[in-house]
mmCIF file of C-alpha atoms and ligand atoms in Angstrom:
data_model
loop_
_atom_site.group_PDB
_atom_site.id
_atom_site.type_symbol
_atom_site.label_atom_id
_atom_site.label_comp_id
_atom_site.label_asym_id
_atom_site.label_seq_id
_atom_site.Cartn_x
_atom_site.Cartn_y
_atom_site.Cartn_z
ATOM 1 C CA UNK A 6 -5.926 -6.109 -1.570
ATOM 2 C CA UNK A 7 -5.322 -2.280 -0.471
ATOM 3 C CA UNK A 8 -5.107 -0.719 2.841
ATOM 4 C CA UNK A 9 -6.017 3.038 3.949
ATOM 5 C CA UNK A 10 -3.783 3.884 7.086
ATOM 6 C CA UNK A 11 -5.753 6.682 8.172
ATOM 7 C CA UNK A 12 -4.552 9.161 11.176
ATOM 8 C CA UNK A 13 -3.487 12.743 12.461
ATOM 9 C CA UNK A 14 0.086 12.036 11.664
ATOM 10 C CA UNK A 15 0.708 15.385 13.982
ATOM 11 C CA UNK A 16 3.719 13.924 13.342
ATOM 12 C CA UNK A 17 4.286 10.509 11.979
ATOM 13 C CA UNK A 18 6.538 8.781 14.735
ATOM 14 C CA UNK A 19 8.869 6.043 14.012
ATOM 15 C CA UNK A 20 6.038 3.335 15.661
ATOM 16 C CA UNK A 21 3.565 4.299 12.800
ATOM 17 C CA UNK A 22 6.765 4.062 10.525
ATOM 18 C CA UNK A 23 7.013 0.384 11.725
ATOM 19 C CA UNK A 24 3.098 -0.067 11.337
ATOM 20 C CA UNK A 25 2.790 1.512 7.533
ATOM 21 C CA UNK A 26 6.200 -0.911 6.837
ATOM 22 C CA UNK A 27 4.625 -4.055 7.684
ATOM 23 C CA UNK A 28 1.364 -2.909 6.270
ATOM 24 C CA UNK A 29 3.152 -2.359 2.628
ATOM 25 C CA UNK A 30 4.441 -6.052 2.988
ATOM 26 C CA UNK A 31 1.104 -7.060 3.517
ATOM 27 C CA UNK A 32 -1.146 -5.328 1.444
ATOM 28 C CA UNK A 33 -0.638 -4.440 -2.629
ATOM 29 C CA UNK A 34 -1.315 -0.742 -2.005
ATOM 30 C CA UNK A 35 -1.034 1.423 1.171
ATOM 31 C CA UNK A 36 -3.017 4.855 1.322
ATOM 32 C CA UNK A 37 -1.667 6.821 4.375
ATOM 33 C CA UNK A 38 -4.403 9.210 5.076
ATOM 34 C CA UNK A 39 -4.381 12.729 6.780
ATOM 35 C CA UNK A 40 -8.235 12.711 8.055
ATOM 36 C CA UNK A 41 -8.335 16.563 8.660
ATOM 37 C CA UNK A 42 -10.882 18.375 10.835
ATOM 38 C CA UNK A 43 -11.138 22.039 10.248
ATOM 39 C CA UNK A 44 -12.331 22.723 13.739
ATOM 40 C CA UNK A 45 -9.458 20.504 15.238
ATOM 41 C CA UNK A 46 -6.704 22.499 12.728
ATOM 42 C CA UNK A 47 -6.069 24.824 15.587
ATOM 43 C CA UNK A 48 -4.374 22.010 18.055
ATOM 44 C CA UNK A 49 -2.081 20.712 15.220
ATOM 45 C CA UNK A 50 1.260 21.529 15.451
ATOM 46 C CA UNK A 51 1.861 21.021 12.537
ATOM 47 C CA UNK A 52 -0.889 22.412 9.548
ATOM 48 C CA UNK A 53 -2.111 19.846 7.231
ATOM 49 C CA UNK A 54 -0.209 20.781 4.692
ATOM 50 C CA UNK A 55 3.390 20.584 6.447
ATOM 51 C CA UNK A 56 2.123 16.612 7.763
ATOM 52 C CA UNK A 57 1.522 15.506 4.358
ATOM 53 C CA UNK A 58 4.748 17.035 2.925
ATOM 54 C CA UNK A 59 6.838 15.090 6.018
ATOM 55 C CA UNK A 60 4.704 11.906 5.268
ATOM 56 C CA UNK A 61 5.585 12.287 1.322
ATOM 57 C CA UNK A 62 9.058 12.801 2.050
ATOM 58 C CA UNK A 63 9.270 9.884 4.943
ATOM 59 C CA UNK A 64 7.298 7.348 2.649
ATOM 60 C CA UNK A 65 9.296 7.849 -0.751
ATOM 61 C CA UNK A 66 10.750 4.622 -0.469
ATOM 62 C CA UNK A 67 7.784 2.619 -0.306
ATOM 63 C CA UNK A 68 6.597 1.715 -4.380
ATOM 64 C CA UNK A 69 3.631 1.097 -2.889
ATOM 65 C CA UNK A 70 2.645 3.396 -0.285
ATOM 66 C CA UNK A 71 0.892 6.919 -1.366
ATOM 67 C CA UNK A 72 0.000 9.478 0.669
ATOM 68 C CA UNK A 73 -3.921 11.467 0.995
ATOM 69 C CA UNK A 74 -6.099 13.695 2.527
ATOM 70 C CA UNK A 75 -9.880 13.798 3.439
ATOM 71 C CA UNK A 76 -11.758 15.580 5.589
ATOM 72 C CA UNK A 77 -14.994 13.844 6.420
ATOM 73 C CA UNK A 78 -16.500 10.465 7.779
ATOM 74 C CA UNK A 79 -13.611 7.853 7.146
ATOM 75 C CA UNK A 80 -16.405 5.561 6.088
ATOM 76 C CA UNK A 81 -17.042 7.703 3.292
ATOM 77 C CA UNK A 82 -13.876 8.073 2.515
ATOM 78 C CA UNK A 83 -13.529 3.733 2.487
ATOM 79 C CA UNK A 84 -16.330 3.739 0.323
ATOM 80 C CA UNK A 85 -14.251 5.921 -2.346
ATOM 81 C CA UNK A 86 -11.767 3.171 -2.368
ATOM 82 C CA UNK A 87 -11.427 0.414 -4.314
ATOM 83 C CA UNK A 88 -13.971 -2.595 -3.084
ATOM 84 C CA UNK A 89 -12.489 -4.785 -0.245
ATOM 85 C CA UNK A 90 -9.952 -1.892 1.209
ATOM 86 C CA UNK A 91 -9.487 -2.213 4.990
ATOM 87 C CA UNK A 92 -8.658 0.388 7.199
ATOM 88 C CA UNK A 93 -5.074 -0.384 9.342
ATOM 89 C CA UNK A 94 -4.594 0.969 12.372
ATOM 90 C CA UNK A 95 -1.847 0.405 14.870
ATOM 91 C CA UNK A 96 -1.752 -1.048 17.984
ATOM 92 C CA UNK A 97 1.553 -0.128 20.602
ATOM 93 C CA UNK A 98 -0.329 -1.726 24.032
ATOM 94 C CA UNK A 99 -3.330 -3.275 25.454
ATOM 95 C CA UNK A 100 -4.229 0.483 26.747
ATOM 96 C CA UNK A 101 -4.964 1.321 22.826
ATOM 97 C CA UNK A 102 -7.300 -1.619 22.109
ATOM 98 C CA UNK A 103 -10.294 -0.358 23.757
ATOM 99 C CA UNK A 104 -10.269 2.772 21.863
ATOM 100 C CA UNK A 105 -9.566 0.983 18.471
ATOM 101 C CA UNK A 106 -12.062 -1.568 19.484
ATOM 102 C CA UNK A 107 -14.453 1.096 19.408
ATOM 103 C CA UNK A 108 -13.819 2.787 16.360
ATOM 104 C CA UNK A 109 -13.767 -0.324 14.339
ATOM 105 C CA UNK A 110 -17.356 -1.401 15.548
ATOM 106 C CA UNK A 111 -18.177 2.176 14.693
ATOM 107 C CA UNK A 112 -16.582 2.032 11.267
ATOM 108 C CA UNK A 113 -18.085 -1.369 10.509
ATOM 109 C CA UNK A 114 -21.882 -0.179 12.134
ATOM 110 C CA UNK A 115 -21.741 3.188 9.956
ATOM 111 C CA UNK A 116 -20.145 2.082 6.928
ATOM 112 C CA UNK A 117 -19.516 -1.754 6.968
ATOM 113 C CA UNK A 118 -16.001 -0.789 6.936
ATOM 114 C CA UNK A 119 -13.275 -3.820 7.987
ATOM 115 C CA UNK A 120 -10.643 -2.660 10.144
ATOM 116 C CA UNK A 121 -7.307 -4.882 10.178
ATOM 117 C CA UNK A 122 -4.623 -4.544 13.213
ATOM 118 C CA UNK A 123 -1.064 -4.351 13.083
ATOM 119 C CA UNK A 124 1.104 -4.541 16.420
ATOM 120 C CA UNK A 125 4.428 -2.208 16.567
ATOM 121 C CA UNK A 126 7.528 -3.620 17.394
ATOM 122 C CA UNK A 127 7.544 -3.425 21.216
ATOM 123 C CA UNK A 128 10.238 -0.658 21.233
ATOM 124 C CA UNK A 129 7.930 1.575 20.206
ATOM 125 C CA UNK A 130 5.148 0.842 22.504
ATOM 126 C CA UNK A 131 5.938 4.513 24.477
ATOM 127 C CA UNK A 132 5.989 6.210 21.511
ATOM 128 C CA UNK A 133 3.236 8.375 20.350
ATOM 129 C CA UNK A 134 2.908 11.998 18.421
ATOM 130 C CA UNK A 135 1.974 13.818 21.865
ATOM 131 C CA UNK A 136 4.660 12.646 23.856
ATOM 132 C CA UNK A 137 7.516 13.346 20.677
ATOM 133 C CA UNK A 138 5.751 17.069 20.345
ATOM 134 C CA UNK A 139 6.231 17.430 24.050
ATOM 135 C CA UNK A 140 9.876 16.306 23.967
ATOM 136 C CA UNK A 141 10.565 18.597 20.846
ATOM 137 C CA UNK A 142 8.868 21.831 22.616
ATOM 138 C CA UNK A 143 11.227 21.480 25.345
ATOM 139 C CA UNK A 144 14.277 20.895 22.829
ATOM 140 C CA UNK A 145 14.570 17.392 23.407
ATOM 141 C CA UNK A 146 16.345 14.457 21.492
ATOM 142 C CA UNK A 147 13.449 13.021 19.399
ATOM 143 C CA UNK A 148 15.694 11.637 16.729
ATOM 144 C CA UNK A 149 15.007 7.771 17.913
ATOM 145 C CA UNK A 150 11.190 8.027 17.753
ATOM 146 C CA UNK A 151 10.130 9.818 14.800
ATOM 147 C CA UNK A 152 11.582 9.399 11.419
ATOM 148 C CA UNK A 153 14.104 11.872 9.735
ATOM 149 C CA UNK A 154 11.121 14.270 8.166
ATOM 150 C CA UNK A 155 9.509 14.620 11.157
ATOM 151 C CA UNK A 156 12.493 15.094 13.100
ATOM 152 C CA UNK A 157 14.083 18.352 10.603
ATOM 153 C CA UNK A 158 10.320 19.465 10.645
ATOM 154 C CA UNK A 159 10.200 19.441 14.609
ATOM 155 C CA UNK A 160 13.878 20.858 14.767
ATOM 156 C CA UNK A 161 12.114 24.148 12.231
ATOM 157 C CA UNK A 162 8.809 24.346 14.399
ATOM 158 C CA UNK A 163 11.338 24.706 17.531
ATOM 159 C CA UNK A 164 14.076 26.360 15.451
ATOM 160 C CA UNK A 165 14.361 28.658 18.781
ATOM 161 C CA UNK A 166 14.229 26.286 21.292
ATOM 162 C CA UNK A 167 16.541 23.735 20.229
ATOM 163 C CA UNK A 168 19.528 26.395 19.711
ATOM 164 C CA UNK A 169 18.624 27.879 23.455
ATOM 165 C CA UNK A 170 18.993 24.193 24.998
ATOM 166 C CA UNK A 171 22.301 23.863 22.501
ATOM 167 C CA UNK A 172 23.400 26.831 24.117
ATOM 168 C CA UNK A 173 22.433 25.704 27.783
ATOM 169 C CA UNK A 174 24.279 22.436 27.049
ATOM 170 C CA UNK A 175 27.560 24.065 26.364
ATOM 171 C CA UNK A 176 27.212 26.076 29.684
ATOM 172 C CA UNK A 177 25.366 23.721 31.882
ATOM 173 C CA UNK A 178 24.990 26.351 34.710
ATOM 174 C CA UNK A 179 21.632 27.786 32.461
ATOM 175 C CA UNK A 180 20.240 24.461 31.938
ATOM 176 C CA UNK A 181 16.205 24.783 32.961
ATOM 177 C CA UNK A 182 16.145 28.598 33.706
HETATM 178 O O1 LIG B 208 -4.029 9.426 14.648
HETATM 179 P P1 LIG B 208 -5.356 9.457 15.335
HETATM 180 O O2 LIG B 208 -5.665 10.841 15.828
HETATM 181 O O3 LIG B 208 -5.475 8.413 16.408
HETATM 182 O O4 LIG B 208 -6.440 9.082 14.217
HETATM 183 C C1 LIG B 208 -7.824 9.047 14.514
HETATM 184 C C2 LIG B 208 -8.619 9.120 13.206
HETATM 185 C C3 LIG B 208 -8.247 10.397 12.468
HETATM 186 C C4 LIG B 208 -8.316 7.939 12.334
HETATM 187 C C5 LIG B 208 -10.133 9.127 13.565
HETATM 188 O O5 LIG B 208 -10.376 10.171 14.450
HETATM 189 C C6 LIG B 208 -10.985 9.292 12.312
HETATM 190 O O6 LIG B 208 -11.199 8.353 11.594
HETATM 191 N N1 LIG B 208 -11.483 10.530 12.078
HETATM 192 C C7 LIG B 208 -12.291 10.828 10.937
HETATM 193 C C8 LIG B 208 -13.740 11.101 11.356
HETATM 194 C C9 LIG B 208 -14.490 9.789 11.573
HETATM 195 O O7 LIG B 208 -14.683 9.002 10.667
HETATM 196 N N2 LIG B 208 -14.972 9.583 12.801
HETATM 197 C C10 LIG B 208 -15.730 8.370 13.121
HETATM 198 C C11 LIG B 208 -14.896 7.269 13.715
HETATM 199 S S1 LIG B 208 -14.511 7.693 15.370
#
């Protein structure tokens, strides 16, 4: 049976890394899947393009984990797959089951689409794409939440900020200023 792990991936953190991991144990074939919005591409940080090269590069290991694109209903794009794909999606809390609950009734109303759910590891339960591209703007350590493709790409996208905290750090009296 195959799997589509659809998301932003804005960008993948180290709790979907755990997700997609036991998902390729589970499953015979794992799609991860950008689902793009062109009227969303504005709040990215990072453009579609750069999220599927740091997915490529931080799911190489897996033999059977590829990585896609689409930009429409994910229904539609489930009905492109081979028959009896699920969707995965991850679950960190409680707090996120509501949502998810939602979206899988949606994606089973609109396009009899199954949804399966795999809990992260509770050490990742804090972790989410916001809160690492909050961390990274400020020139913060990201390096245990996000896998090492994300973290180089985050270290580029900040290139600036990162060497002014470096800087800061070696002469704490400019720390914050
Ligand atoms: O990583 P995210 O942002 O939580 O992923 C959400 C995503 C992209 C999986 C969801 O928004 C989605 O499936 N978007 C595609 C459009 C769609 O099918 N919408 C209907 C279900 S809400």
């Amino acid at each position: 049976m195959n799997a589509v792990f659809p998301g932003s991936f804005d960008p993948i953190t180290s709790g979907h890394m755990d997700v997609l991991t036991r998902a390729a144990k589970i499953f015979d074939q794992v799609t991860v899947t950008v689902m793009h919005n062109a009227r969303k591409q504005g709040r990215h940080l990072f453009t579609l393009e750069e999220r599927m090269d740091i997915l490529r590069e931080a799911t190489a290991h897996f033999p059977n984990v590829r990585v896609d694109t689409f930009g429409g209903l994910l229904v539609d794009y489930m009905a492109r797959q081979e028959t009896g794909s699920v969707i995965v999606r991850g679950l960190r809390a409680v707090s996120d089951y509501e949502y998810e609950l939602q979206i899988a009734h949606l994606n089973r109303q609109i396009g009899d689409a199954e949804t399966v759910f795999i809990m992260a590891a509770t050490r990742w339960s804090f972790v989410s794409s916001s809160m690492v591209r909050e961390i990274a703007s400020h020139g913060g350590d990201v390096s245990e939440m996000v896998p090492r493709a994300s973290a180089s790409a985050l270290r580029r996208k900040h290139a600036d900020v990162y060497a002014e905290r470096e800087t800061e750090k070696q002469n704490p009296a400019l720390l914050g200023r």
